[in-house]
Coordinates of C-alpha atoms in Angstrom, one line a residue:
Chain A
X1 CA 0.0 0.0 0.0
X2 CA 1.4 3.4 -0.9
X3 CA 2.0 6.0 1.8
X4 CA -0.9 8.2 0.8
X5 CA -3.3 5.2 0.8
X6 CA -2.0 4.3 4.2
X7 CA -2.6 7.9 5.4
X8 CA -6.1 8.0 4.0
X9 CA -7.0 4.6 5.5
X10 CA -6.2 6.0 9.0
X11 CA -5.5 2.4 10.2
X12 CA -9.1 1.4 9.5
X13 CA -10.6 4.5 11.0
X14 CA -10.6 6.6 7.9
X15 CA -14.4 6.1 7.5
X16 CA -14.9 8.0 10.7
X17 CA -12.0 10.5 10.7
X18 CA -12.5 11.9 7.2
X19 CA -16.3 12.5 7.5
X20 CA -15.7 14.3 10.8
X21 CA -13.2 16.7 9.2
X22 CA -15.4 17.0 6.1
X23 CA -18.4 17.9 8.1
X24 CA -16.5 20.3 10.3
X25 CA -15.3 22.3 7.3
X26 CA -18.7 22.1 5.7
X27 CA -20.3 23.7 8.7
X28 CA -17.7 26.3 9.1
X29 CA -17.7 27.1 5.4
X30 CA -21.5 27.4 5.3
X31 CA -21.5 29.8 8.3
X32 CA -18.8 31.9 6.7
X33 CA -20.3 32.1 3.2
X34 CA -23.8 32.8 4.5
X35 CA -22.6 35.6 6.9
X36 CA -20.5 37.2 4.1
X37 CA -23.4 37.1 1.6
X38 CA -25.7 38.7 4.1
X39 CA -23.3 41.5 4.7
X40 CA -22.7 42.1 1.0
X41 CA -26.4 42.2 0.3
X42 CA -27.0 44.7 3.1
X43 CA -24.2 46.8 1.9
X44 CA -25.7 46.9 -1.6
X45 CA -29.2 47.8 -0.3
X46 CA -27.7 50.6 1.7
X47 CA -25.8 51.8 -1.3
X48 CA -29.0 52.0 -3.3
X49 CA -30.8 53.9 -0.5
X50 CA -27.9 56.3 0.3
X51 CA -24.9 56.0 -2.0
X52 CA -22.8 58.5 0.1
X53 CA -23.1 56.4 3.3
X54 CA -19.6 55.4 4.5
X55 CA -21.0 52.0 5.5
X56 CA -22.2 51.2 2.0
X57 CA -19.9 49.3 -0.2
Chain B
X1 CA -19.1 48.1 28.9
X2 CA -21.4 51.0 28.2
X3 CA -18.7 52.5 26.0
X4 CA -18.8 49.4 23.8
X5 CA -22.6 49.4 23.8
X6 CA -22.4 52.4 21.5
X7 CA -22.9 51.0 18.0
X8 CA -20.6 53.5 16.3
X9 CA -17.7 52.9 18.7
X10 CA -18.3 49.2 18.3
X11 CA -18.1 49.5 14.6
X12 CA -14.8 51.4 14.8
X13 CA -13.3 48.8 17.1
X14 CA -14.7 45.9 15.1
X15 CA -13.1 47.2 11.9
X16 CA -9.7 47.2 13.6
X17 CA -10.1 43.7 15.2
X18 CA -11.7 41.9 12.2
X19 CA -8.5 41.4 10.1
X20 CA -6.6 40.2 13.1
X21 CA -9.2 37.7 14.1
X22 CA -9.6 36.4 10.5
X23 CA -5.8 36.1 10.1
X24 CA -5.4 34.4 13.4
X25 CA -8.3 32.0 12.6
X26 CA -6.7 31.0 9.3
X27 CA -3.2 30.5 10.8
X28 CA -4.4 28.5 13.8
X29 CA -6.8 26.3 11.8
X30 CA -4.1 25.5 9.2
X31 CA -1.4 24.8 11.9
X32 CA -3.9 22.8 13.9
X33 CA -4.9 20.7 10.9
X34 CA -1.2 20.1 10.0
X35 CA -0.3 19.0 13.5
X36 CA -3.5 17.1 14.1
X37 CA -3.6 15.2 10.8
X38 CA 0.1 14.8 10.0
X39 CA 2.4 15.4 12.9
X40 CA 0.7 14.0 15.9
X41 CA 0.7 10.3 17.0
X42 CA -2.3 8.0 17.2
X43 CA -3.6 7.2 20.7
X44 CA -2.5 4.1 22.6
X45 CA -6.1 3.0 22.8
X46 CA -8.2 4.8 20.2
X47 CA -5.6 4.6 17.5
X48 CA -6.1 7.1 14.6
X49 CA -9.7 8.0 15.5
X50 CA -8.2 10.2 18.3
X51 CA -7.8 12.8 15.5
X52 CA -11.6 13.4 15.6
X53 CA -11.0 15.0 19.0
X54 CA -9.2 17.9 17.3
X55 CA -12.5 19.1 15.8
X56 CA -14.9 17.6 18.3
X57 CA -13.5 19.2 21.5
X58 CA -13.0 22.7 20.2
X59 CA -16.5 22.6 18.7
X60 CA -17.9 21.5 22.1
X61 CA -16.1 24.3 23.9
X62 CA -17.4 26.8 21.5
X63 CA -21.0 25.4 21.8
X64 CA -20.8 26.1 25.5
X65 CA -18.9 29.3 25.3
X66 CA -21.2 30.9 22.7
X67 CA -24.3 29.9 24.7
X68 CA -22.7 31.6 27.8
X69 CA -22.0 34.7 25.7
X70 CA -25.7 34.7 24.5
X71 CA -27.0 34.3 28.1
X72 CA -24.7 37.1 29.3
X73 CA -25.7 39.4 26.5
X74 CA -29.4 38.6 27.1
X75 CA -28.9 39.5 30.8
X76 CA -27.4 42.8 29.8
X77 CA -30.2 43.4 27.3
X78 CA -32.9 42.6 29.8
X79 CA -31.5 44.8 32.6
X80 CA -29.7 47.6 30.9
X81 CA -31.6 47.5 27.6
X82 CA -28.5 47.8 25.5
X83 CA -29.7 47.3 21.9
X84 CA -26.3 46.1 20.9
X85 CA -26.4 43.3 23.5
X86 CA -29.5 41.9 21.7
X87 CA -27.8 42.3 18.3
X88 CA -24.7 40.4 19.5
X89 CA -26.8 37.6 21.0
X90 CA -28.9 37.3 17.8
X91 CA -25.7 37.3 15.6
X92 CA -24.0 34.6 17.8
X93 CA -27.0 32.1 17.9
X94 CA -26.6 30.5 14.5
X95 CA -22.9 30.1 15.0
X96 CA -23.5 28.4 18.3
X97 CA -26.1 26.1 16.8
X98 CA -23.5 25.2 14.1
X99 CA -20.9 24.4 16.7
X100 CA -23.3 22.3 18.7
X101 CA -24.4 20.3 15.6
X102 CA -20.7 19.8 14.8
X103 CA -20.1 18.5 18.3
X104 CA -23.0 16.0 18.0
X105 CA -22.0 14.7 14.6
X106 CA -18.2 14.4 15.2
X107 CA -18.9 12.9 18.6
X108 CA -21.1 10.3 17.0
X109 CA -18.4 9.5 14.4
X110 CA -15.9 9.1 17.3
X111 CA -18.3 7.0 19.5
X112 CA -18.8 4.3 16.9
X113 CA -15.2 3.1 16.6
X114 CA -14.4 3.8 20.3
X115 CA -17.5 2.9 22.3
X116 CA -19.1 0.7 19.7
X117 CA -22.2 2.9 19.3
X118 CA -23.2 6.0 17.4
X119 CA -25.4 7.3 20.2
X120 CA -26.5 6.6 23.8
X121 CA -28.9 8.5 26.0
X122 CA -26.4 9.2 28.8
X123 CA -26.5 12.5 30.7
X124 CA -23.7 14.2 28.7
X125 CA -25.0 13.4 25.2
X126 CA -28.6 14.1 26.1
X127 CA -27.7 17.5 27.7
X128 CA -25.8 18.5 24.6
X129 CA -28.7 17.6 22.4
X130 CA -30.9 19.8 24.7
X131 CA -28.4 22.6 24.1
X132 CA -28.9 22.2 20.3
X133 CA -32.7 22.5 20.8
X134 CA -32.2 25.5 23.0
X135 CA -30.3 27.2 20.3
X136 CA -33.0 26.4 17.7
X137 CA -35.7 27.5 20.1
X138 CA -33.9 30.8 20.8
X139 CA -33.6 31.5 17.1
X140 CA -37.2 30.6 16.4
X141 CA -38.4 32.8 19.3
X142 CA -36.4 35.8 18.1
X143 CA -38.4 35.7 14.8
X144 CA -41.7 34.4 16.1
X145 CA -43.2 37.9 16.9
X146 CA -44.2 40.6 14.4
X147 CA -43.2 43.0 17.1
X148 CA -39.4 42.7 17.1
X149 CA -39.0 44.1 20.6
X150 CA -41.3 41.4 22.1
X151 CA -39.4 38.7 20.2
X152 CA -36.1 40.0 21.5
X153 CA -37.3 40.0 25.1
X154 CA -38.9 36.6 25.1
X155 CA -35.8 35.1 23.4
X156 CA -33.5 36.7 26.0
X157 CA -35.6 35.2 28.8
X158 CA -35.4 31.8 27.2
X159 CA -31.6 32.2 26.8
X160 CA -31.3 32.9 30.5
X161 CA -33.5 30.0 31.5
X162 CA -31.6 27.7 29.2
X163 CA -28.3 28.7 30.9
X164 CA -29.0 26.1 33.7
X165 CA -28.1 23.5 31.1
X166 CA -24.5 24.8 30.7
X167 CA -23.2 23.7 34.1
X168 CA -25.2 20.5 33.7
X169 CA -23.3 19.7 30.5
X170 CA -20.0 20.6 32.0
X171 CA -20.3 18.5 35.1
X172 CA -22.6 15.7 33.9
X173 CA -19.7 13.4 33.5
X174 CA -18.7 13.8 37.1
X175 CA -22.1 13.9 38.8
X176 CA -23.5 10.8 37.1
X177 CA -22.2 7.6 35.7
X178 CA -22.1 8.4 32.0
X179 CA -20.6 6.6 29.0
X180 CA -18.8 9.8 28.1
X181 CA -15.4 10.2 29.8
X182 CA -14.7 13.1 32.2
X183 CA -12.7 16.2 31.2
X184 CA -9.1 15.8 30.0
X185 CA -7.9 19.3 29.6
X186 CA -9.6 21.5 32.1
X187 CA -9.1 19.7 35.4
X188 CA -7.6 20.4 38.8
X189 CA -4.5 18.1 38.5
X190 CA -3.6 19.3 35.0
X191 CA -4.4 17.9 31.5
X192 CA -4.3 14.2 31.1
X193 CA -3.5 14.5 27.4
X194 CA 0.1 14.0 26.1
X195 CA 1.6 17.3 24.9
X196 CA 1.9 16.0 21.3
X197 CA -1.9 15.8 21.3
X198 CA -2.6 18.8 23.4
X199 CA -0.8 21.1 21.0
X200 CA -3.0 20.5 18.0
X201 CA -6.1 20.5 20.2
X202 CA -5.3 23.9 21.6
X203 CA -4.3 25.3 18.2
X204 CA -7.6 24.2 16.8
X205 CA -9.5 25.6 19.8
X206 CA -7.8 29.0 19.2
X207 CA -8.6 28.7 15.5
X208 CA -12.3 28.0 16.3
X209 CA -12.4 30.9 18.8
X210 CA -10.8 33.4 16.3
X211 CA -13.1 32.1 13.5
X212 CA -16.1 32.7 15.7
X213 CA -14.9 36.2 16.7
X214 CA -14.4 37.2 13.0
X215 CA -17.8 35.8 12.0
X216 CA -19.5 37.5 15.0
X217 CA -18.0 40.9 14.0
X218 CA -19.2 40.4 10.4
X219 CA -22.7 39.4 11.5
X220 CA -23.0 42.3 14.0
X221 CA -21.9 44.7 11.3
X222 CA -24.5 43.1 9.0
X223 CA -27.2 43.5 11.6
X224 CA -26.3 47.1 12.3
X225 CA -26.5 47.8 8.5
X226 CA -29.9 46.1 8.4
X227 CA -31.1 48.4 11.2
X228 CA -29.9 51.4 9.3
X229 CA -31.6 50.3 6.1
X230 CA -34.9 49.8 8.0
X231 CA -34.7 53.3 9.5
X232 CA -33.9 54.8 6.1
X233 CA -36.8 53.1 4.4
X234 CA -39.1 54.4 7.1
X235 CA -37.9 57.9 6.6
X236 CA -38.3 57.6 2.8
X237 CA -41.8 56.1 3.1
X238 CA -42.8 59.0 5.3
X239 CA -41.4 61.5 2.8
X240 CA -42.9 59.8 -0.2
X241 CA -46.3 61.5 -1.0
X242 CA -47.6 58.4 -2.8
X243 CA -47.2 56.2 0.2
X244 CA -48.3 58.8 2.6
X245 CA -51.4 59.5 0.6
X246 CA -52.7 55.9 0.8
Chain C
X1 CA -31.3 53.8 37.9
X2 CA -33.8 52.3 40.4
X3 CA -35.7 50.7 37.5
X4 CA -32.5 49.2 36.2
X5 CA -31.7 47.9 39.7
X6 CA -35.2 46.5 40.0
X7 CA -34.8 44.6 36.7
X8 CA -31.3 43.4 37.8
X9 CA -32.7 42.1 41.1
X10 CA -35.6 40.5 39.2
X11 CA -33.3 38.7 36.7
X12 CA -30.8 37.6 39.4
X13 CA -33.5 36.2 41.7
X14 CA -35.2 34.5 38.8
X15 CA -31.9 32.8 37.9
X16 CA -31.3 31.8 41.5
X17 CA -34.8 30.3 41.8
X18 CA -34.3 28.5 38.5
X19 CA -31.0 27.1 39.5
X20 CA -32.4 25.8 42.7
X21 CA -35.4 24.3 40.9
X22 CA -33.0 22.6 38.4
X23 CA -30.9 21.3 41.3
X24 CA -34.0 19.8 43.0
X25 CA -35.3 18.2 39.8
X26 CA -31.9 16.8 39.0
X27 CA -31.4 15.3 42.4
X28 CA -34.9 13.8 42.3
X29 CA -34.2 12.3 38.9
X30 CA -30.8 11.0 40.0
X31 CA -31.9 7.4 39.5
X32 CA -32.8 8.0 35.9
X33 CA -29.8 10.1 35.0
X34 CA -27.4 7.4 36.0
X35 CA -26.4 5.6 32.7
X36 CA -25.2 2.5 34.5
X37 CA -24.8 0.9 37.9
X38 CA -21.6 -0.4 39.4
X39 CA -21.5 -4.0 40.8
X40 CA -21.6 -2.5 44.3
X41 CA -24.7 -0.4 43.4
X42 CA -26.4 -3.7 42.6
X43 CA -25.9 -5.1 46.0
X44 CA -27.9 -2.4 47.7
X45 CA -30.5 -2.2 44.9
X46 CA -33.3 -4.6 44.3
X47 CA -33.8 -5.3 40.6
X48 CA -36.7 -7.1 39.0
X49 CA -35.9 -10.4 37.4
X50 CA -36.5 -9.3 33.8
X51 CA -35.7 -5.6 34.3
X52 CA -33.2 -4.3 31.7
X53 CA -30.4 -2.4 33.3
X54 CA -26.9 -1.3 32.4
X55 CA -23.9 -2.1 34.5
X56 CA -20.4 -0.6 34.2
X57 CA -16.9 -1.2 35.5
X58 CA -13.6 -2.7 34.6
X59 CA -13.2 -6.1 33.0
X60 CA -11.5 -8.0 35.7
X61 CA -7.9 -9.2 34.9
X62 CA -7.7 -12.9 34.1
X63 CA -11.5 -13.3 34.2
X64 CA -12.1 -13.4 30.4
X65 CA -12.9 -16.7 28.8
X66 CA -14.3 -17.4 25.3
X67 CA -16.4 -20.3 24.3
X68 CA -14.9 -22.8 21.8
X69 CA -16.8 -21.2 18.9
X70 CA -15.4 -17.8 20.0
X71 CA -18.8 -16.1 19.9
X72 CA -19.7 -16.3 23.6
X73 CA -17.6 -14.5 26.2
X74 CA -17.7 -14.8 30.0
X75 CA -16.0 -12.2 32.2
X76 CA -16.3 -10.4 35.5
X77 CA -17.0 -6.7 35.8
X78 CA -15.5 -5.1 38.9
X79 CA -15.5 -1.7 40.6
X80 CA -12.5 -3.0 42.6
X81 CA -14.8 -3.7 45.6
X82 CA -17.3 -6.2 44.3
X83 CA -17.5 -7.9 40.9
X84 CA -20.2 -9.5 38.8
X85 CA -20.2 -12.3 36.3
X86 CA -21.3 -11.3 32.8
X87 CA -22.1 -13.5 29.8
X88 CA -22.4 -12.0 26.3
X89 CA -22.8 -13.4 22.8
X90 CA -22.0 -11.0 19.9
X91 CA -19.6 -8.5 18.6
X92 CA -17.3 -6.7 21.0
X93 CA -15.9 -3.2 20.5
X94 CA -12.2 -3.0 19.5
X95 CA -11.3 -1.5 22.9
X96 CA -12.7 -4.5 24.8
X97 CA -10.0 -6.2 26.8
X98 CA -9.1 -7.1 30.4
X99 CA -8.6 -4.0 32.5
X100 CA -10.8 -1.9 30.2
X101 CA -13.8 0.1 31.4
X102 CA -17.0 -1.2 29.8
X103 CA -20.8 -0.7 30.0
X104 CA -23.1 -3.7 29.4
X105 CA -26.8 -3.6 28.9
X106 CA -28.9 -6.7 29.8
X107 CA -30.5 -8.3 32.8
X108 CA -29.5 -10.0 35.9
X109 CA -30.4 -13.7 35.8
X110 CA -31.6 -15.7 38.8
X111 CA -28.2 -17.5 39.0
X112 CA -26.5 -14.1 39.6
X113 CA -25.0 -13.9 36.1
X114 CA -25.6 -10.8 34.1
X115 CA -26.7 -11.7 30.6
X116 CA -25.7 -8.8 28.4
X117 CA -27.3 -8.0 25.0
X118 CA -24.9 -5.2 24.2
X119 CA -21.4 -4.3 25.4
X120 CA -19.9 -0.8 24.9
X121 CA -16.3 0.2 25.7
X122 CA -15.9 3.1 28.1
X123 CA -13.0 5.3 27.2
X124 CA -11.0 7.0 29.9
X125 CA -9.8 10.6 29.8
X126 CA -6.2 9.8 29.2
X127 CA -4.7 10.4 25.8
X128 CA -1.2 9.5 24.9
X129 CA 0.9 8.0 22.1
X130 CA 1.5 4.2 22.3
X131 CA 5.3 4.7 22.8
X132 CA 4.6 6.9 25.8
X133 CA 2.2 4.3 27.3
X134 CA 4.8 1.6 26.7
X135 CA 7.6 3.6 28.3
X136 CA 5.4 4.4 31.3
X137 CA 4.6 0.7 31.8
X138 CA 8.2 -0.3 31.4
X139 CA 9.5 2.2 34.0
X140 CA 6.8 1.3 36.4
X141 CA 5.2 4.7 36.4
X142 CA 2.0 3.5 34.8
X143 CA -0.9 4.6 36.9
X144 CA -4.2 2.7 36.6
X145 CA -6.8 5.4 37.1
X146 CA -9.1 4.4 39.9
X147 CA -12.4 3.6 38.3
X148 CA -14.9 6.5 38.3
X149 CA -17.3 4.3 40.3
X150 CA -15.3 4.8 43.5
X151 CA -14.9 8.6 42.9
X152 CA -18.5 9.2 42.2
X153 CA -19.6 8.0 45.5

């Protein structure tokens, strides 16, 4: 078995370790993207309402 | 405290802190991942599945920490009526719910190879599941009322009531016989984790905390903008003769 | 100021009352919140013949025997004061071995043997690399943690 396969297999626990890390970064990623999108959309709305506002993008 | 409660001052501070928090989060998470996945040993009993701990434990700490923050902010909001306290609590809630879900799922993925089961109804696991439902209930209650002020108030009361669950989670493993093991890091006689495993764990924990801080600042900023937009729309509607005439 | 103070007193006394209530409820529920009993608990408790319970403790050293087909195991679970004979047929978790903490679900038979339908491994709170564990054992510094059962009481 190659070294990479060995690493991915995690001594037989790969089926538990990798989903755990995958899910962790899925959750963190979703929270990050969602929060950023919300901020962008609010910045755009504010820009439409009052372009000179310093908080508007 | 009251200085920070001023939204403008908060915004100024937040703009300065955000890049540092984001940078720290990226650095710590990368270093923690590197150490946790490549440069740390397996455990003498659990083998390689010990690596799940590096995401599970920081997520669990954050789940409890964020709830504590929400309860604290809710208390400030109820007593001193700081609007910013409500905004902070509201912005933190989905993040806390995310961390709690992550705790439950990664814990389950660790429990199967180690204990031999995905889930048991012991005091620790059950109280964490209750924490998850408290987060969901809090978010639902925030949005349940047409009158935003009433929603904020009832949600803050729920957050305070639910706070009893936090010490129960923390000490459940000592008060009752549970399947879940007692604390390894925060204990009176020092951590019972070898330093080669403690290092990635603490790095990941710092990364999670910095990530939460950065996201919280972003979300609070977003909420303050939303408030400004609502106020501007009201002013415009009042000035608009078509709308006023109706 | 006085209104703020009144609200503060209200919130704090509410929290105190709530904490006390939670404490009372939890101590009343004690029985149900316990995930498993130790062998010593069973001596003072009366348990129905077919009542399903969980027991927990360490697998006693040199008590483990396997049937000839390898599917049935017999061992004793101990809390270092009393021990209980357990019989189990089925798959065991990887961590199962003598000296390991386990939790077994099943019922106590009339002959005093606990017939388990499920055996879970209980992990302790010590994490270390295998080399370190080996070195500690070799140098005689290995400390078997006293089982939680004795601490909890």
